[in-house]
Amino acid sequence: MNIELTVIPEGGVTSPAGFKAGGIHAGFRKNPGRLDMALLEADELCPAAGVFTQNVFCAAPVTVSRAHLDNQGYGYARALVVNSGIANAATGSVGLENARKMAQIVADTVQCATEDVLVASTGVIGTHLPLEPFETGVPELHARLGKNGHDAACAIMTTDTVSKEAAVSFVSTDADFEGVTFTVGGMSKGSGMIMPNMATMIACITTDAPVSPAQLHVALATAANASFNKVTVDGDTSTNDTCVAFASGKAAPSAGFFKEGSVALAEFTTALNAVCQNLARQMARDGEGATKLVTVNVKGAATDEEADLAARTVANSPLVKTAIAGHDANWGRIAGALGRSGAHFEQEGVDIDIMGMPVLRSGLPVGFDEDEALRRFEQDEIIIDCNLGAGKAETTVWTCDFTHEYISINGDYRS
Amino acid sequence: MNIELTVIPEGGVTSPAGFKAGGIHAGFRKNPGRLDMALLEADELCPAAGVFTQNVFCAAPVTVSRAHLDNQGYGYARALVVNSGIANAATGSVGLENARKMAQIVADTVQCATEDVLVASTGVIGTHLPLEPFETGVPELHARLGKNGHDAACAIMTTDTVSKEAAVSFVSTDADFEGVTFTVGGMSKGSGMIMPNMATMIACITTDAPVSPAQLHVALATAANASFNKVTVDGDTSTNDTCVAFASGKAAPSAGFFKEGSVALAEFTTALNAVCQNLARQMARDGEGATKLVTVNVKGAATDEEADLAARTVANSPLVKTAIAGHDANWGRIAGALGRSGAHFEQEGVDIDIMGMPVLRSGLPVGFDEDEALRRFEQDEIIIDCNLGAGKAETTVWTCDFTHEYISINGDYRS
């Protein structure tokens, strides 16, 4: 199916119908000029889903949001509140209680059940979350909530240098929704996976398409696996990683949910994947100290798992990432990473291309023009293509180069 | 069994009886002042064993040395020749032929069978190995071979800043070898796992103890797993990693091999482990750009595999390594790494100590004196202790900190 997506300029979580959002300086951060709390509110209770960090040291808000989605990853929700500055991770039972109160304060303001509020936090680990900023900030922000997705996207940033937002729309060709325009929007924050005591990736997706909680969860988990889960800045997955989605259904209010296996559901899934991949690429490009987005394509793997293993090993190799920072078409390090990845293949079957230049064929080096290589490295996206010649599985992983700046950001004493 | 080891000052591969070694500038490198070929020769054919890289892109000399040890990792050998400057990796059938000729040139000079010569190369990947330097250098070096283990250790260096050598001796308490002094010596080279197109770890162990080829292989594989395989500079295992051992038996010429399960064999194993761990720690300390040796101890893991997984994930985390370079007692990053390692445990059961200071207890942060922490970070070995509270398995992994210098060494264009 070939569906046409329309990118919405400066689109974000408030592009789809049925959502209001905004950001405020509530007081989690010292700098009064810095937004540090985001609130997203659906006009009514609507289908919601979430995928969360697998880290054993998961933060309190992750535990609470999981519970509010009935510990099955989907259900119904009305609002999402996110604070930056304090992660509420490694805070024990007190942290859990604070995360619940954080949800309750929003519930009291929005007039919904506490279980209908999802929460997320990002910032310093091991510090308790103050509640005063919520008590004063939530009512104030709620009062002036509007189509301010950008403020919300800015309020969840930590070491991100730019906010990450995206939105696309499509006109359905499904017989039941002929000509109806549906929109999917999103925001995320990323940067290093764990900053000096900080914790990390948060994404929120909204849509006005009528998808059921279960449909939304399946689509979100699938999209996250092909986007956010394919991004690696330094291999460190954080304690707070959270990705949630809300579906207002406002674009087709009275139609009921998309039918299973329908064209409309497939169209929605495609749009959701596009938004998630767009956000994922923005996250990789803005990795700590990054100067380049690095796209690692692996094909010819024996299995999907081995394709992922091979691509991830290349993308996480400090030697590959430093070589790219150094504009070095260093196929030796890429071959070395593929070779140790655990993927099964014969070195005689391996081809590697860097920026479209063949550098390895059948496991043997191919001479290339170093000057031409340097020219191609001027691009701000570096593309590495590896063919293992061992099967039909393929995947793409996104990362960034590894610079002095990364060491400075992460090596400088946190105080 | 409590055996007493005596460290031999400036000891190395020629400390045990029955071995000669040396190094020479044969011409693999441009700089005429730089030794680039090492030769180790046993007085007679003797038991030998080897463990090699698991990298699919294994280099030609690895394939040839494996074959010369009957592809079972042990047998008999007379000599080892190592060149630095060119790795003879990713060189196909021509590379294999050159590696065989490299062995043959040594065999002709030493007067033994080509199959009795082990070979290793380290240096640039994808470049063919010239044979002239062997044709001229091997006879010249052979003629003046002596107790020059240090020259051999220097000749195998690449980006190593210092040569790595160690030797210990012990007086046996075994009834069959009462009072006999046995010696185990070794040399290695390490640094980054794959340099700008270079490939890496090589170790050679010698002993005058009478151990059989099979005994030597078991002892070497065990020792390597608890030493060289526990070192990680950047997680990149190279295409040329080679560790070989020779046992002359000269300390007890007519006694026959140690008996299986004998005290003497246990004593030898202990001494071998000590030498390998000493070399491994030297390698970690001299990691590219390293300013500190980092020792990661994990205990309380459910299984040995999970202990290794947890320790390795902490040791490979760029965030942990940059924090150490920044003298930052950043337990949050250590907890995050443990949590994503795949090891099974409850965060409530985790304790973490940095340089003997409790920083996390039962999954919750413990206040510590930042000034005292900074003082302890002045040490040149940083020790991290993690207790997962999930079992009885434990392990130790060695790494180094992650500095701007690492980025410079690996990021600067190779030409």
mmCIF file of N, CA, C and O in Angstrom, chain B residues 292-365:
data_model
loop_
_atom_site.group_PDB
_atom_site.id
_atom_site.type_symbol
_atom_site.label_atom_id
_atom_site.label_comp_id
_atom_site.label_asym_id
_atom_site.label_seq_id
_atom_site.Cartn_x
_atom_site.Cartn_y
_atom_site.Cartn_z
ATOM 1 N N LYS B 292 43.915 6.267 34.165
ATOM 2 C CA LYS B 292 43.688 5.432 35.344
ATOM 3 C C LYS B 292 43.330 3.996 34.971
ATOM 4 O O LYS B 292 42.675 3.761 33.953
ATOM 5 N N LEU B 293 43.768 3.063 35.813
ATOM 6 C CA LEU B 293 43.303 1.685 35.737
ATOM 7 C C LEU B 293 41.990 1.630 36.513
ATOM 8 O O LEU B 293 41.887 2.194 37.600
ATOM 9 N N VAL B 294 40.970 1.009 35.925
ATOM 10 C CA VAL B 294 39.679 0.896 36.592
ATOM 11 C C VAL B 294 39.353 -0.578 36.821
ATOM 12 O O VAL B 294 39.348 -1.367 35.873
ATOM 13 N N THR B 295 39.160 -0.947 38.076
ATOM 14 C CA THR B 295 38.829 -2.322 38.434
ATOM 15 C C THR B 295 37.365 -2.381 38.855
ATOM 16 O O THR B 295 36.952 -1.686 39.777
ATOM 17 N N VAL B 296 36.578 -3.184 38.127
ATOM 18 C CA VAL B 296 35.152 -3.319 38.430
ATOM 19 C C VAL B 296 34.906 -4.697 39.040
ATOM 20 O O VAL B 296 35.073 -5.715 38.360
ATOM 21 N N ASN B 297 34.579 -4.726 40.320
ATOM 22 C CA ASN B 297 34.255 -5.981 40.998
ATOM 23 C C ASN B 297 32.750 -6.121 41.118
ATOM 24 O O ASN B 297 32.086 -5.209 41.604
ATOM 25 N N VAL B 298 32.217 -7.240 40.646
ATOM 26 C CA VAL B 298 30.790 -7.513 40.813
ATOM 27 C C VAL B 298 30.642 -8.792 41.611
ATOM 28 O O VAL B 298 31.277 -9.803 41.287
ATOM 29 N N LYS B 299 29.863 -8.739 42.686
ATOM 30 C CA LYS B 299 29.528 -9.971 43.398
ATOM 31 C C LYS B 299 28.030 -10.022 43.634
ATOM 32 O O LYS B 299 27.311 -9.079 43.277
ATOM 33 N N GLY B 300 27.558 -11.155 44.153
ATOM 34 C CA GLY B 300 26.138 -11.290 44.419
ATOM 35 C C GLY B 300 25.314 -11.497 43.160
ATOM 36 O O GLY B 300 24.108 -11.281 43.149
ATOM 37 N N ALA B 301 25.966 -11.936 42.064
ATOM 38 C CA ALA B 301 25.223 -12.205 40.826
ATOM 39 C C ALA B 301 24.639 -13.614 40.879
ATOM 40 O O ALA B 301 25.136 -14.485 41.593
ATOM 41 N N ALA B 302 23.581 -13.825 40.093
ATOM 42 C CA ALA B 302 22.902 -15.126 40.096
ATOM 43 C C ALA B 302 23.763 -16.201 39.434
ATOM 44 O O ALA B 302 23.766 -17.352 39.868
ATOM 45 N N THR B 303 24.487 -15.820 38.379
ATOM 46 C CA THR B 303 25.331 -16.794 37.662
ATOM 47 C C THR B 303 26.651 -16.122 37.268
ATOM 48 O O THR B 303 26.739 -14.887 37.246
ATOM 49 N N ASP B 304 27.646 -16.941 36.914
ATOM 50 C CA ASP B 304 28.925 -16.392 36.444
ATOM 51 C C ASP B 304 28.700 -15.533 35.199
ATOM 52 O O ASP B 304 29.291 -14.461 35.059
ATOM 53 N N GLU B 305 27.811 -15.988 34.313
ATOM 54 C CA GLU B 305 27.547 -15.258 33.072
ATOM 55 C C GLU B 305 26.983 -13.865 33.402
ATOM 56 O O GLU B 305 27.375 -12.867 32.815
ATOM 57 N N GLU B 306 26.061 -13.824 34.368
ATOM 58 C CA GLU B 306 25.452 -12.537 34.712
ATOM 59 C C GLU B 306 26.432 -11.634 35.448
ATOM 60 O O GLU B 306 26.399 -10.413 35.290
ATOM 61 N N ALA B 307 27.340 -12.225 36.235
ATOM 62 C CA ALA B 307 28.371 -11.428 36.912
ATOM 63 C C ALA B 307 29.241 -10.762 35.844
ATOM 64 O O ALA B 307 29.527 -9.558 35.904
ATOM 65 N N ASP B 308 29.624 -11.546 34.826
ATOM 66 C CA ASP B 308 30.466 -11.022 33.756
ATOM 67 C C ASP B 308 29.719 -9.954 32.969
ATOM 68 O O ASP B 308 30.261 -8.890 32.663
ATOM 69 N N LEU B 309 28.449 -10.227 32.661
ATOM 70 C CA LEU B 309 27.614 -9.290 31.900
ATOM 71 C C LEU B 309 27.529 -7.953 32.635
ATOM 72 O O LEU B 309 27.713 -6.876 32.057
ATOM 73 N N ALA B 310 27.264 -8.015 33.932
ATOM 74 C CA ALA B 310 27.100 -6.797 34.735
ATOM 75 C C ALA B 310 28.412 -6.016 34.807
ATOM 76 O O ALA B 310 28.439 -4.809 34.556
ATOM 77 N N ALA B 311 29.517 -6.715 35.114
ATOM 78 C CA ALA B 311 30.813 -6.036 35.255
ATOM 79 C C ALA B 311 31.252 -5.447 33.912
ATOM 80 O O ALA B 311 31.742 -4.314 33.842
ATOM 81 N N ARG B 312 31.044 -6.195 32.841
ATOM 82 C CA ARG B 312 31.455 -5.751 31.514
ATOM 83 C C ARG B 312 30.632 -4.537 31.058
ATOM 84 O O ARG B 312 31.161 -3.625 30.421
ATOM 85 N N THR B 313 29.341 -4.547 31.384
ATOM 86 C CA THR B 313 28.486 -3.429 30.972
ATOM 87 C C THR B 313 28.908 -2.147 31.682
ATOM 88 O O THR B 313 28.966 -1.079 31.068
ATOM 89 N N VAL B 314 29.259 -2.262 32.958
ATOM 90 C CA VAL B 314 29.754 -1.086 33.689
ATOM 91 C C VAL B 314 31.089 -0.640 33.093
ATOM 92 O O VAL B 314 31.289 0.547 32.796
ATOM 93 N N ALA B 315 31.984 -1.605 32.860
ATOM 94 C CA ALA B 315 33.335 -1.283 32.381
ATOM 95 C C ALA B 315 33.328 -0.711 30.966
ATOM 96 O O ALA B 315 34.213 0.066 30.603
ATOM 97 N N ASN B 316 32.326 -1.083 30.159
ATOM 98 C CA ASN B 316 32.264 -0.586 28.779
ATOM 99 C C ASN B 316 31.442 0.680 28.633
ATOM 100 O O ASN B 316 31.391 1.253 27.550
ATOM 101 N N SER B 317 30.784 1.114 29.715
ATOM 102 C CA SER B 317 29.925 2.291 29.600
ATOM 103 C C SER B 317 30.756 3.565 29.418
ATOM 104 O O SER B 317 31.496 3.970 30.312
ATOM 105 N N PRO B 318 30.625 4.221 28.259
ATOM 106 C CA PRO B 318 31.360 5.472 28.059
ATOM 107 C C PRO B 318 31.018 6.503 29.141
ATOM 108 O O PRO B 318 31.857 7.312 29.530
ATOM 109 N N LEU B 319 29.801 6.425 29.657
ATOM 110 C CA LEU B 319 29.381 7.390 30.676
ATOM 111 C C LEU B 319 30.092 7.145 31.994
ATOM 112 O O LEU B 319 30.495 8.076 32.685
ATOM 113 N N VAL B 320 30.277 5.864 32.347
ATOM 114 C CA VAL B 320 31.018 5.539 33.567
ATOM 115 C C VAL B 320 32.488 5.932 33.390
ATOM 116 O O VAL B 320 33.088 6.578 34.255
ATOM 117 N N LYS B 321 33.031 5.612 32.216
ATOM 118 C CA LYS B 321 34.458 5.860 31.961
ATOM 119 C C LYS B 321 34.777 7.349 31.872
ATOM 120 O O LYS B 321 35.833 7.796 32.329
ATOM 121 N N THR B 322 33.843 8.127 31.308
ATOM 122 C CA THR B 322 34.085 9.573 31.259
ATOM 123 C C THR B 322 33.920 10.176 32.656
ATOM 124 O O THR B 322 34.636 11.101 33.027
ATOM 125 N N ALA B 323 32.996 9.628 33.443
ATOM 126 C CA ALA B 323 32.803 10.134 34.807
ATOM 127 C C ALA B 323 34.090 9.943 35.610
ATOM 128 O O ALA B 323 34.509 10.832 36.354
ATOM 129 N N ILE B 324 34.727 8.784 35.437
ATOM 130 C CA ILE B 324 35.963 8.511 36.176
ATOM 131 C C ILE B 324 37.060 9.468 35.728
ATOM 132 O O ILE B 324 37.787 10.032 36.549
ATOM 133 N N ALA B 325 37.116 9.726 34.414
ATOM 134 C CA ALA B 325 38.100 10.704 33.918
ATOM 135 C C ALA B 325 37.821 12.073 34.542
ATOM 136 O O ALA B 325 38.742 12.847 34.788
ATOM 137 N N GLY B 326 36.547 12.340 34.836
ATOM 138 C CA GLY B 326 36.162 13.615 35.431
ATOM 139 C C GLY B 326 36.146 13.586 36.947
ATOM 140 O O GLY B 326 35.625 14.498 37.585
ATOM 141 N N HIS B 327 36.696 12.488 37.544
ATOM 142 C CA HIS B 327 36.758 12.356 39.012
ATOM 143 C C HIS B 327 35.365 12.504 39.633
ATOM 144 O O HIS B 327 35.197 13.164 40.661
ATOM 145 N N ASP B 328 34.383 11.905 38.980
ATOM 146 C CA ASP B 328 32.997 12.033 39.411
ATOM 147 C C ASP B 328 32.509 10.690 39.963
ATOM 148 O O ASP B 328 32.427 9.715 39.224
ATOM 149 N N ALA B 329 32.207 10.646 41.254
ATOM 150 C CA ALA B 329 31.713 9.403 41.885
ATOM 151 C C ALA B 329 30.255 9.186 41.457
ATOM 152 O O ALA B 329 29.334 9.249 42.256
ATOM 153 N N ASN B 330 30.067 8.955 40.173
ATOM 154 C CA ASN B 330 28.735 8.976 39.575
ATOM 155 C C ASN B 330 28.050 7.619 39.660
ATOM 156 O O ASN B 330 27.947 6.882 38.658
ATOM 157 N N TRP B 331 27.543 7.274 40.831
ATOM 158 C CA TRP B 331 26.892 5.972 41.051
ATOM 159 C C TRP B 331 25.660 5.812 40.171
ATOM 160 O O TRP B 331 25.274 4.699 39.826
ATOM 161 N N GLY B 332 25.047 6.931 39.748
ATOM 162 C CA GLY B 332 23.847 6.852 38.912
ATOM 163 C C GLY B 332 24.132 6.148 37.591
ATOM 164 O O GLY B 332 23.333 5.348 37.116
ATOM 165 N N ARG B 333 25.309 6.434 37.016
ATOM 166 C CA ARG B 333 25.658 5.805 35.749
ATOM 167 C C ARG B 333 25.991 4.334 35.941
ATOM 168 O O ARG B 333 25.693 3.500 35.085
ATOM 169 N N ILE B 334 26.613 4.024 37.098
ATOM 170 C CA ILE B 334 26.949 2.626 37.387
ATOM 171 C C ILE B 334 25.659 1.828 37.581
ATOM 172 O O ILE B 334 25.477 0.759 36.995
ATOM 173 N N ALA B 335 24.723 2.402 38.345
ATOM 174 C CA ALA B 335 23.437 1.734 38.568
ATOM 175 C C ALA B 335 22.700 1.551 37.237
ATOM 176 O O ALA B 335 22.140 0.487 36.948
ATOM 177 N N GLY B 336 22.745 2.590 36.404
ATOM 178 C CA GLY B 336 22.085 2.512 35.109
ATOM 179 C C GLY B 336 22.671 1.408 34.243
ATOM 180 O O GLY B 336 21.943 0.673 33.569
ATOM 181 N N ALA B 337 24.003 1.278 34.278
ATOM 182 C CA ALA B 337 24.666 0.233 33.486
ATOM 183 C C ALA B 337 24.320 -1.158 34.016
ATOM 184 O O ALA B 337 23.994 -2.065 33.252
ATOM 185 N N LEU B 338 24.352 -1.314 35.337
ATOM 186 C CA LEU B 338 23.976 -2.609 35.929
ATOM 187 C C LEU B 338 22.543 -2.950 35.528
ATOM 188 O O LEU B 338 22.243 -4.087 35.139
ATOM 189 N N GLY B 339 21.679 -1.952 35.582
ATOM 190 C CA GLY B 339 20.258 -2.165 35.337
ATOM 191 C C GLY B 339 19.945 -2.592 33.914
ATOM 192 O O GLY B 339 18.966 -3.293 33.669
ATOM 193 N N ARG B 340 20.777 -2.163 32.959
ATOM 194 C CA ARG B 340 20.498 -2.519 31.566
ATOM 195 C C ARG B 340 21.356 -3.690 31.104
ATOM 196 O O ARG B 340 21.275 -4.092 29.941
ATOM 197 N N SER B 341 22.172 -4.246 32.010
ATOM 198 C CA SER B 341 23.156 -5.262 31.596
ATOM 199 C C SER B 341 22.517 -6.583 31.188
ATOM 200 O O SER B 341 23.115 -7.363 30.458
ATOM 201 N N GLY B 342 21.313 -6.822 31.674
ATOM 202 C CA GLY B 342 20.679 -8.112 31.388
ATOM 203 C C GLY B 342 20.789 -9.061 32.578
ATOM 204 O O GLY B 342 20.135 -10.098 32.615
ATOM 205 N N ALA B 343 21.620 -8.688 33.557
ATOM 206 C CA ALA B 343 21.709 -9.504 34.771
ATOM 207 C C ALA B 343 20.392 -9.372 35.549
ATOM 208 O O ALA B 343 19.762 -8.319 35.523
ATOM 209 N N HIS B 344 19.990 -10.439 36.218
ATOM 210 C CA HIS B 344 18.730 -10.413 36.969
ATOM 211 C C HIS B 344 18.972 -10.067 38.433
ATOM 212 O O HIS B 344 19.768 -10.725 39.106
ATOM 213 N N PHE B 345 18.308 -9.020 38.912
ATOM 214 C CA PHE B 345 18.395 -8.634 40.329
ATOM 215 C C PHE B 345 17.304 -7.619 40.620
ATOM 216 O O PHE B 345 16.652 -7.113 39.697
ATOM 217 N N GLU B 346 17.109 -7.307 41.891
ATOM 218 C CA GLU B 346 16.145 -6.286 42.298
ATOM 219 C C GLU B 346 16.918 -5.037 42.677
ATOM 220 O O GLU B 346 17.941 -5.130 43.361
ATOM 221 N N GLN B 347 16.446 -3.839 42.245
ATOM 222 C CA GLN B 347 17.226 -2.641 42.592
ATOM 223 C C GLN B 347 17.320 -2.457 44.097
ATOM 224 O O GLN B 347 18.319 -1.933 44.590
ATOM 225 N N GLU B 348 16.324 -2.962 44.850
ATOM 226 C CA GLU B 348 16.361 -2.829 46.311
ATOM 227 C C GLU B 348 17.500 -3.641 46.932
ATOM 228 O O GLU B 348 17.814 -3.471 48.109
ATOM 229 N N GLY B 349 18.100 -4.553 46.149
ATOM 230 C CA GLY B 349 19.154 -5.405 46.711
ATOM 231 C C GLY B 349 20.558 -4.953 46.366
ATOM 232 O O GLY B 349 21.537 -5.604 46.730
ATOM 233 N N VAL B 350 20.681 -3.820 45.666
ATOM 234 C CA VAL B 350 21.980 -3.421 45.124
ATOM 235 C C VAL B 350 22.756 -2.466 46.033
ATOM 236 O O VAL B 350 22.220 -1.479 46.517
ATOM 237 N N ASP B 351 24.038 -2.812 46.271
ATOM 238 C CA ASP B 351 24.973 -1.923 46.969
ATOM 239 C C ASP B 351 26.089 -1.553 46.005
ATOM 240 O O ASP B 351 26.547 -2.407 45.243
ATOM 241 N N ILE B 352 26.522 -0.296 46.021
ATOM 242 C CA ILE B 352 27.657 0.135 45.213
ATOM 243 C C ILE B 352 28.620 0.925 46.083
ATOM 244 O O ILE B 352 28.208 1.792 46.862
ATOM 245 N N ASP B 353 29.918 0.587 45.958
ATOM 246 C CA ASP B 353 30.975 1.348 46.622
ATOM 247 C C ASP B 353 31.955 1.834 45.571
ATOM 248 O O ASP B 353 32.244 1.111 44.620
ATOM 249 N N ILE B 354 32.420 3.072 45.704
ATOM 250 C CA ILE B 354 33.444 3.606 44.815
ATOM 251 C C ILE B 354 34.645 3.971 45.667
ATOM 252 O O ILE B 354 34.511 4.729 46.635
ATOM 253 N N MET B 355 35.785 3.378 45.372
ATOM 254 C CA MET B 355 37.002 3.604 46.164
ATOM 255 C C MET B 355 36.732 3.386 47.655
ATOM 256 O O MET B 355 37.158 4.173 48.500
ATOM 257 N N GLY B 356 35.946 2.334 47.939
ATOM 258 C CA GLY B 356 35.686 1.992 49.333
ATOM 259 C C GLY B 356 34.636 2.866 50.015
ATOM 260 O O GLY B 356 34.312 2.648 51.182
ATOM 261 N N MET B 357 34.084 3.838 49.280
ATOM 262 C CA MET B 357 33.040 4.691 49.858
ATOM 263 C C MET B 357 31.663 4.159 49.474
ATOM 264 O O MET B 357 31.372 4.025 48.283
ATOM 265 N N PRO B 358 30.803 3.875 50.446
ATOM 266 C CA PRO B 358 29.437 3.468 50.103
ATOM 267 C C PRO B 358 28.721 4.631 49.416
ATOM 268 O O PRO B 358 28.713 5.747 49.945
ATOM 269 N N VAL B 359 28.170 4.373 48.206
ATOM 270 C CA VAL B 359 27.430 5.429 47.508
ATOM 271 C C VAL B 359 25.981 5.009 47.244
ATOM 272 O O VAL B 359 25.103 5.836 47.024
ATOM 273 N N LEU B 360 25.741 3.688 47.268
ATOM 274 C CA LEU B 360 24.380 3.174 47.105
ATOM 275 C C LEU B 360 24.204 1.988 48.048
ATOM 276 O O LEU B 360 25.072 1.117 48.126
ATOM 277 N N ARG B 361 23.100 1.987 48.792
ATOM 278 C CA ARG B 361 22.794 0.870 49.689
ATOM 279 C C ARG B 361 21.345 0.468 49.485
ATOM 280 O O ARG B 361 20.460 1.327 49.529
ATOM 281 N N SER B 362 21.107 -0.816 49.219
ATOM 282 C CA SER B 362 19.749 -1.310 48.982
ATOM 283 C C SER B 362 19.035 -0.466 47.931
ATOM 284 O O SER B 362 17.871 -0.135 48.072
ATOM 285 N N GLY B 363 19.773 -0.075 46.896
ATOM 286 C CA GLY B 363 19.183 0.649 45.785
ATOM 287 C C GLY B 363 18.954 2.129 46.027
ATOM 288 O O GLY B 363 18.444 2.836 45.159
ATOM 289 N N LEU B 364 19.320 2.606 47.222
ATOM 290 C CA LEU B 364 19.118 4.024 47.528
ATOM 291 C C LEU B 364 20.456 4.726 47.746
ATOM 292 O O LEU B 364 21.386 4.147 48.310
ATOM 293 N N PRO B 365 20.561 5.991 47.287
ATOM 294 C CA PRO B 365 21.822 6.718 47.421
ATOM 295 C C PRO B 365 22.200 6.957 48.874
ATOM 296 O O PRO B 365 21.333 7.113 49.735
#
